[in-house]
Amino acid sequence: MRSAVAEHGGEEVKEIGDGFFLAFDDTDRAIEAMIALQRRLAQQRDTQGFAPSIRVGIHAAEATRVASDYSGTGVNIAARIAAAASGSEILVSETSLSGSRRSFGETGRRSLELKGISGPTSVVSIDWR
């Protein structure tokens, strides 16, 4: 995970239980990093018989940086999108994807009701296979 993040210009902000909070300056780089990570894990499952199945949530938003951490509603939205993803899925908020400079394959779209967020949040499942 760390090498895929570093290769795409991301930053590991912190570990949260069995998860990670990552930050990128660019949505496309975040998506590309998570596609690379999912592919590496799938390859490891094929060649070595095991690799964890991870859920990914991506949301681009303004956040407040305090020391080496971030806070803000956008951080909460990203975490809730990740929690809604199934194993080996990359979910991206539709608003984040609309700002993308490139096209990513999709496996579906859906609307989520996220705790503490008013109204539905539209998300896109990215095809990384």
PDB file of C-alpha atoms in Angstrom:
ATOM      1  CA  MET A   1       0.000   0.000   0.000  1.00  0.00           C
ATOM      2  CA  ARG A   2       2.695   2.432   0.982  1.00  0.00           C
ATOM      3  CA  SER A   3       4.632   2.002  -2.264  1.00  0.00           C
ATOM      4  CA  ALA A   4       1.493   2.477  -4.423  1.00  0.00           C
ATOM      5  CA  VAL A   5       0.650   5.638  -2.486  1.00  0.00           C
ATOM      6  CA  ALA A   6       4.191   7.033  -2.731  1.00  0.00           C
ATOM      7  CA  GLU A   7       4.454   6.218  -6.455  1.00  0.00           C
ATOM      8  CA  HIS A   8       1.367   8.350  -7.091  1.00  0.00           C
ATOM      9  CA  GLY A   9       2.334  11.305  -4.919  1.00  0.00           C
ATOM     10  CA  GLY A  10       0.142  10.475  -1.945  1.00  0.00           C
ATOM     11  CA  GLU A  11       0.771  10.761   1.750  1.00  0.00           C
ATOM     12  CA  GLU A  12      -0.077   8.364   4.545  1.00  0.00           C
ATOM     13  CA  VAL A  13      -1.650  10.601   7.157  1.00  0.00           C
ATOM     14  CA  LYS A  14      -2.406   7.979   9.799  1.00  0.00           C
ATOM     15  CA  GLU A  15      -3.485   4.453  10.574  1.00  0.00           C
ATOM     16  CA  ILE A  16      -6.988   4.101  11.981  1.00  0.00           C
ATOM     17  CA  GLY A  17      -7.558   0.633  13.416  1.00  0.00           C
ATOM     18  CA  ASP A  18      -7.065  -1.676  10.463  1.00  0.00           C
ATOM     19  CA  GLY A  19      -7.437   1.171   7.961  1.00  0.00           C
ATOM     20  CA  PHE A  20      -5.424   4.061   6.620  1.00  0.00           C
ATOM     21  CA  PHE A  21      -6.173   7.703   5.995  1.00  0.00           C
ATOM     22  CA  LEU A  22      -4.353   8.827   2.857  1.00  0.00           C
ATOM     23  CA  ALA A  23      -4.144  12.259   1.278  1.00  0.00           C
ATOM     24  CA  PHE A  24      -3.496  13.225  -2.341  1.00  0.00           C
ATOM     25  CA  ASP A  25      -3.316  16.630  -4.020  1.00  0.00           C
ATOM     26  CA  ASP A  26      -5.167  15.256  -7.028  1.00  0.00           C
ATOM     27  CA  THR A  27      -8.227  12.988  -7.385  1.00  0.00           C
ATOM     28  CA  ASP A  28      -6.829  11.265 -10.477  1.00  0.00           C
ATOM     29  CA  ARG A  29      -3.656  10.321  -8.619  1.00  0.00           C
ATOM     30  CA  ALA A  30      -5.685   8.946  -5.716  1.00  0.00           C
ATOM     31  CA  ILE A  31      -7.768   6.797  -8.056  1.00  0.00           C
ATOM     32  CA  GLU A  32      -4.700   5.631  -9.986  1.00  0.00           C
ATOM     33  CA  ALA A  33      -2.938   4.683  -6.736  1.00  0.00           C
ATOM     34  CA  MET A  34      -5.905   2.678  -5.493  1.00  0.00           C
ATOM     35  CA  ILE A  35      -6.284   0.905  -8.863  1.00  0.00           C
ATOM     36  CA  ALA A  36      -2.590  -0.038  -8.699  1.00  0.00           C
ATOM     37  CA  LEU A  37      -3.012  -1.256  -5.121  1.00  0.00           C
ATOM     38  CA  GLN A  38      -6.100  -3.357  -5.889  1.00  0.00           C
ATOM     39  CA  ARG A  39      -4.270  -4.914  -8.867  1.00  0.00           C
ATOM     40  CA  ARG A  40      -1.213  -5.736  -6.757  1.00  0.00           C
ATOM     41  CA  LEU A  41      -3.391  -7.387  -4.125  1.00  0.00           C
ATOM     42  CA  ALA A  42      -5.247  -9.407  -6.773  1.00  0.00           C
ATOM     43  CA  GLN A  43      -1.922 -10.532  -8.242  1.00  0.00           C
ATOM     44  CA  GLN A  44      -0.718 -11.568  -4.795  1.00  0.00           C
ATOM     45  CA  ARG A  45      -3.915 -13.573  -4.239  1.00  0.00           C
ATOM     46  CA  ASP A  46      -3.337 -15.324  -7.582  1.00  0.00           C
ATOM     47  CA  THR A  47       0.344 -16.106  -7.032  1.00  0.00           C
ATOM     48  CA  GLN A  48       0.577 -16.584  -3.253  1.00  0.00           C
ATOM     49  CA  GLY A  49      -2.943 -17.625  -2.332  1.00  0.00           C
ATOM     50  CA  PHE A  50      -3.727 -14.749   0.033  1.00  0.00           C
ATOM     51  CA  ALA A  51      -3.923 -10.982   0.201  1.00  0.00           C
ATOM     52  CA  PRO A  52      -6.378  -8.859   2.146  1.00  0.00           C
ATOM     53  CA  SER A  53      -9.500  -7.568   0.467  1.00  0.00           C
ATOM     54  CA  ILE A  54      -9.629  -3.817   0.981  1.00  0.00           C
ATOM     55  CA  ARG A  55     -12.419  -1.246   0.696  1.00  0.00           C
ATOM     56  CA  VAL A  56     -11.576   2.188  -0.677  1.00  0.00           C
ATOM     57  CA  GLY A  57     -13.488   5.452  -0.424  1.00  0.00           C
ATOM     58  CA  ILE A  58     -12.323   8.581  -2.240  1.00  0.00           C
ATOM     59  CA  HIS A  59     -13.748  12.059  -1.813  1.00  0.00           C
ATOM     60  CA  ALA A  60     -12.117  15.349  -2.794  1.00  0.00           C
ATOM     61  CA  ALA A  61     -12.862  18.253  -0.480  1.00  0.00           C
ATOM     62  CA  GLU A  62     -11.313  21.124   1.347  1.00  0.00           C
ATOM     63  CA  ALA A  63      -9.891  20.005   4.670  1.00  0.00           C
ATOM     64  CA  THR A  64      -8.170  21.745   7.513  1.00  0.00           C
ATOM     65  CA  ARG A  65      -4.646  20.571   8.203  1.00  0.00           C
ATOM     66  CA  VAL A  66      -3.626  20.628  11.833  1.00  0.00           C
ATOM     67  CA  ALA A  67      -0.023  19.468  12.337  1.00  0.00           C
ATOM     68  CA  SER A  68       0.128  16.133  10.484  1.00  0.00           C
ATOM     69  CA  ASP A  69      -3.633  15.462  10.486  1.00  0.00           C
ATOM     70  CA  TYR A  70      -6.677  16.707   8.586  1.00  0.00           C
ATOM     71  CA  SER A  71     -10.198  17.478   9.730  1.00  0.00           C
ATOM     72  CA  GLY A  72     -13.436  18.578   8.167  1.00  0.00           C
ATOM     73  CA  THR A  73     -16.675  17.278   6.746  1.00  0.00           C
ATOM     74  CA  GLY A  74     -14.900  16.018   3.618  1.00  0.00           C
ATOM     75  CA  VAL A  75     -12.736  13.714   5.729  1.00  0.00           C
ATOM     76  CA  ASN A  76     -15.869  12.270   7.328  1.00  0.00           C
ATOM     77  CA  ILE A  77     -17.533  11.799   3.944  1.00  0.00           C
ATOM     78  CA  ALA A  78     -14.500   9.911   2.590  1.00  0.00           C
ATOM     79  CA  ALA A  79     -14.472   7.610   5.628  1.00  0.00           C
ATOM     80  CA  ARG A  80     -18.178   6.886   5.298  1.00  0.00           C
ATOM     81  CA  ILE A  81     -17.844   6.174   1.577  1.00  0.00           C
ATOM     82  CA  ALA A  82     -15.035   3.700   2.359  1.00  0.00           C
ATOM     83  CA  ALA A  83     -17.219   2.017   4.975  1.00  0.00           C
ATOM     84  CA  ALA A  84     -19.968   1.595   2.352  1.00  0.00           C
ATOM     85  CA  ALA A  85     -17.644  -0.071  -0.172  1.00  0.00           C
ATOM     86  CA  SER A  86     -17.581  -3.824  -0.484  1.00  0.00           C
ATOM     87  CA  GLY A  87     -14.383  -5.863  -0.379  1.00  0.00           C
ATOM     88  CA  SER A  88     -11.999  -5.014  -3.238  1.00  0.00           C
ATOM     89  CA  GLU A  89     -14.159  -2.058  -4.290  1.00  0.00           C
ATOM     90  CA  ILE A  90     -13.060   1.503  -5.026  1.00  0.00           C
ATOM     91  CA  LEU A  91     -15.913   3.965  -4.450  1.00  0.00           C
ATOM     92  CA  VAL A  92     -15.492   7.597  -5.484  1.00  0.00           C
ATOM     93  CA  SER A  93     -17.957  10.379  -4.819  1.00  0.00           C
ATOM     94  CA  GLU A  94     -19.535  11.508  -8.063  1.00  0.00           C
ATOM     95  CA  THR A  95     -18.624  15.127  -7.331  1.00  0.00           C
ATOM     96  CA  SER A  96     -14.956  14.151  -7.016  1.00  0.00           C
ATOM     97  CA  LEU A  97     -15.029  12.142 -10.225  1.00  0.00           C
ATOM     98  CA  SER A  98     -16.661  15.003 -12.133  1.00  0.00           C
ATOM     99  CA  GLY A  99     -13.460  17.013 -11.648  1.00  0.00           C
ATOM    100  CA  SER A 100     -11.292  14.267 -13.131  1.00  0.00           C
ATOM    101  CA  ARG A 101      -9.105  15.035 -16.108  1.00  0.00           C
ATOM    102  CA  ARG A 102      -9.265  11.446 -17.369  1.00  0.00           C
ATOM    103  CA  SER A 103     -11.817   8.726 -17.816  1.00  0.00           C
ATOM    104  CA  PHE A 104     -12.004   5.732 -15.492  1.00  0.00           C
ATOM    105  CA  GLY A 105     -14.020   2.604 -16.171  1.00  0.00           C
ATOM    106  CA  GLU A 106     -17.058   2.117 -13.967  1.00  0.00           C
ATOM    107  CA  THR A 107     -18.845  -0.926 -12.647  1.00  0.00           C
ATOM    108  CA  GLY A 108     -21.856   0.970 -11.339  1.00  0.00           C
ATOM    109  CA  ARG A 109     -23.304   3.993  -9.609  1.00  0.00           C
ATOM    110  CA  ARG A 110     -25.432   4.253  -6.521  1.00  0.00           C
ATOM    111  CA  SER A 111     -26.737   6.693  -3.964  1.00  0.00           C
ATOM    112  CA  LEU A 112     -25.729   6.465  -0.310  1.00  0.00           C
ATOM    113  CA  GLU A 113     -27.283   7.900   2.809  1.00  0.00           C
ATOM    114  CA  LEU A 114     -24.260   8.816   4.938  1.00  0.00           C
ATOM    115  CA  LYS A 115     -24.554   9.316   8.678  1.00  0.00           C
ATOM    116  CA  GLY A 116     -24.344  12.990   9.611  1.00  0.00           C
ATOM    117  CA  ILE A 117     -24.557  14.162   5.979  1.00  0.00           C
ATOM    118  CA  SER A 118     -27.805  15.697   4.751  1.00  0.00           C
ATOM    119  CA  GLY A 119     -29.154  14.306   1.514  1.00  0.00           C
ATOM    120  CA  PRO A 120     -27.892  11.397  -0.554  1.00  0.00           C
ATOM    121  CA  THR A 121     -24.313  11.116  -1.789  1.00  0.00           C
ATOM    122  CA  SER A 122     -23.863   9.712  -5.292  1.00  0.00           C
ATOM    123  CA  VAL A 123     -20.889   7.376  -5.695  1.00  0.00           C
ATOM    124  CA  VAL A 124     -19.229   5.562  -8.569  1.00  0.00           C
ATOM    125  CA  SER A 125     -17.609   2.129  -8.338  1.00  0.00           C
ATOM    126  CA  ILE A 126     -14.350   2.190 -10.308  1.00  0.00           C
ATOM    127  CA  ASP A 127     -13.460  -0.772 -12.529  1.00  0.00           C
ATOM    128  CA  TRP A 128      -9.875  -1.616 -11.590  1.00  0.00           C
ATOM    129  CA  ARG A 129      -9.738  -5.091 -13.134  1.00  0.00           C
TER     130      ARG A 129
END
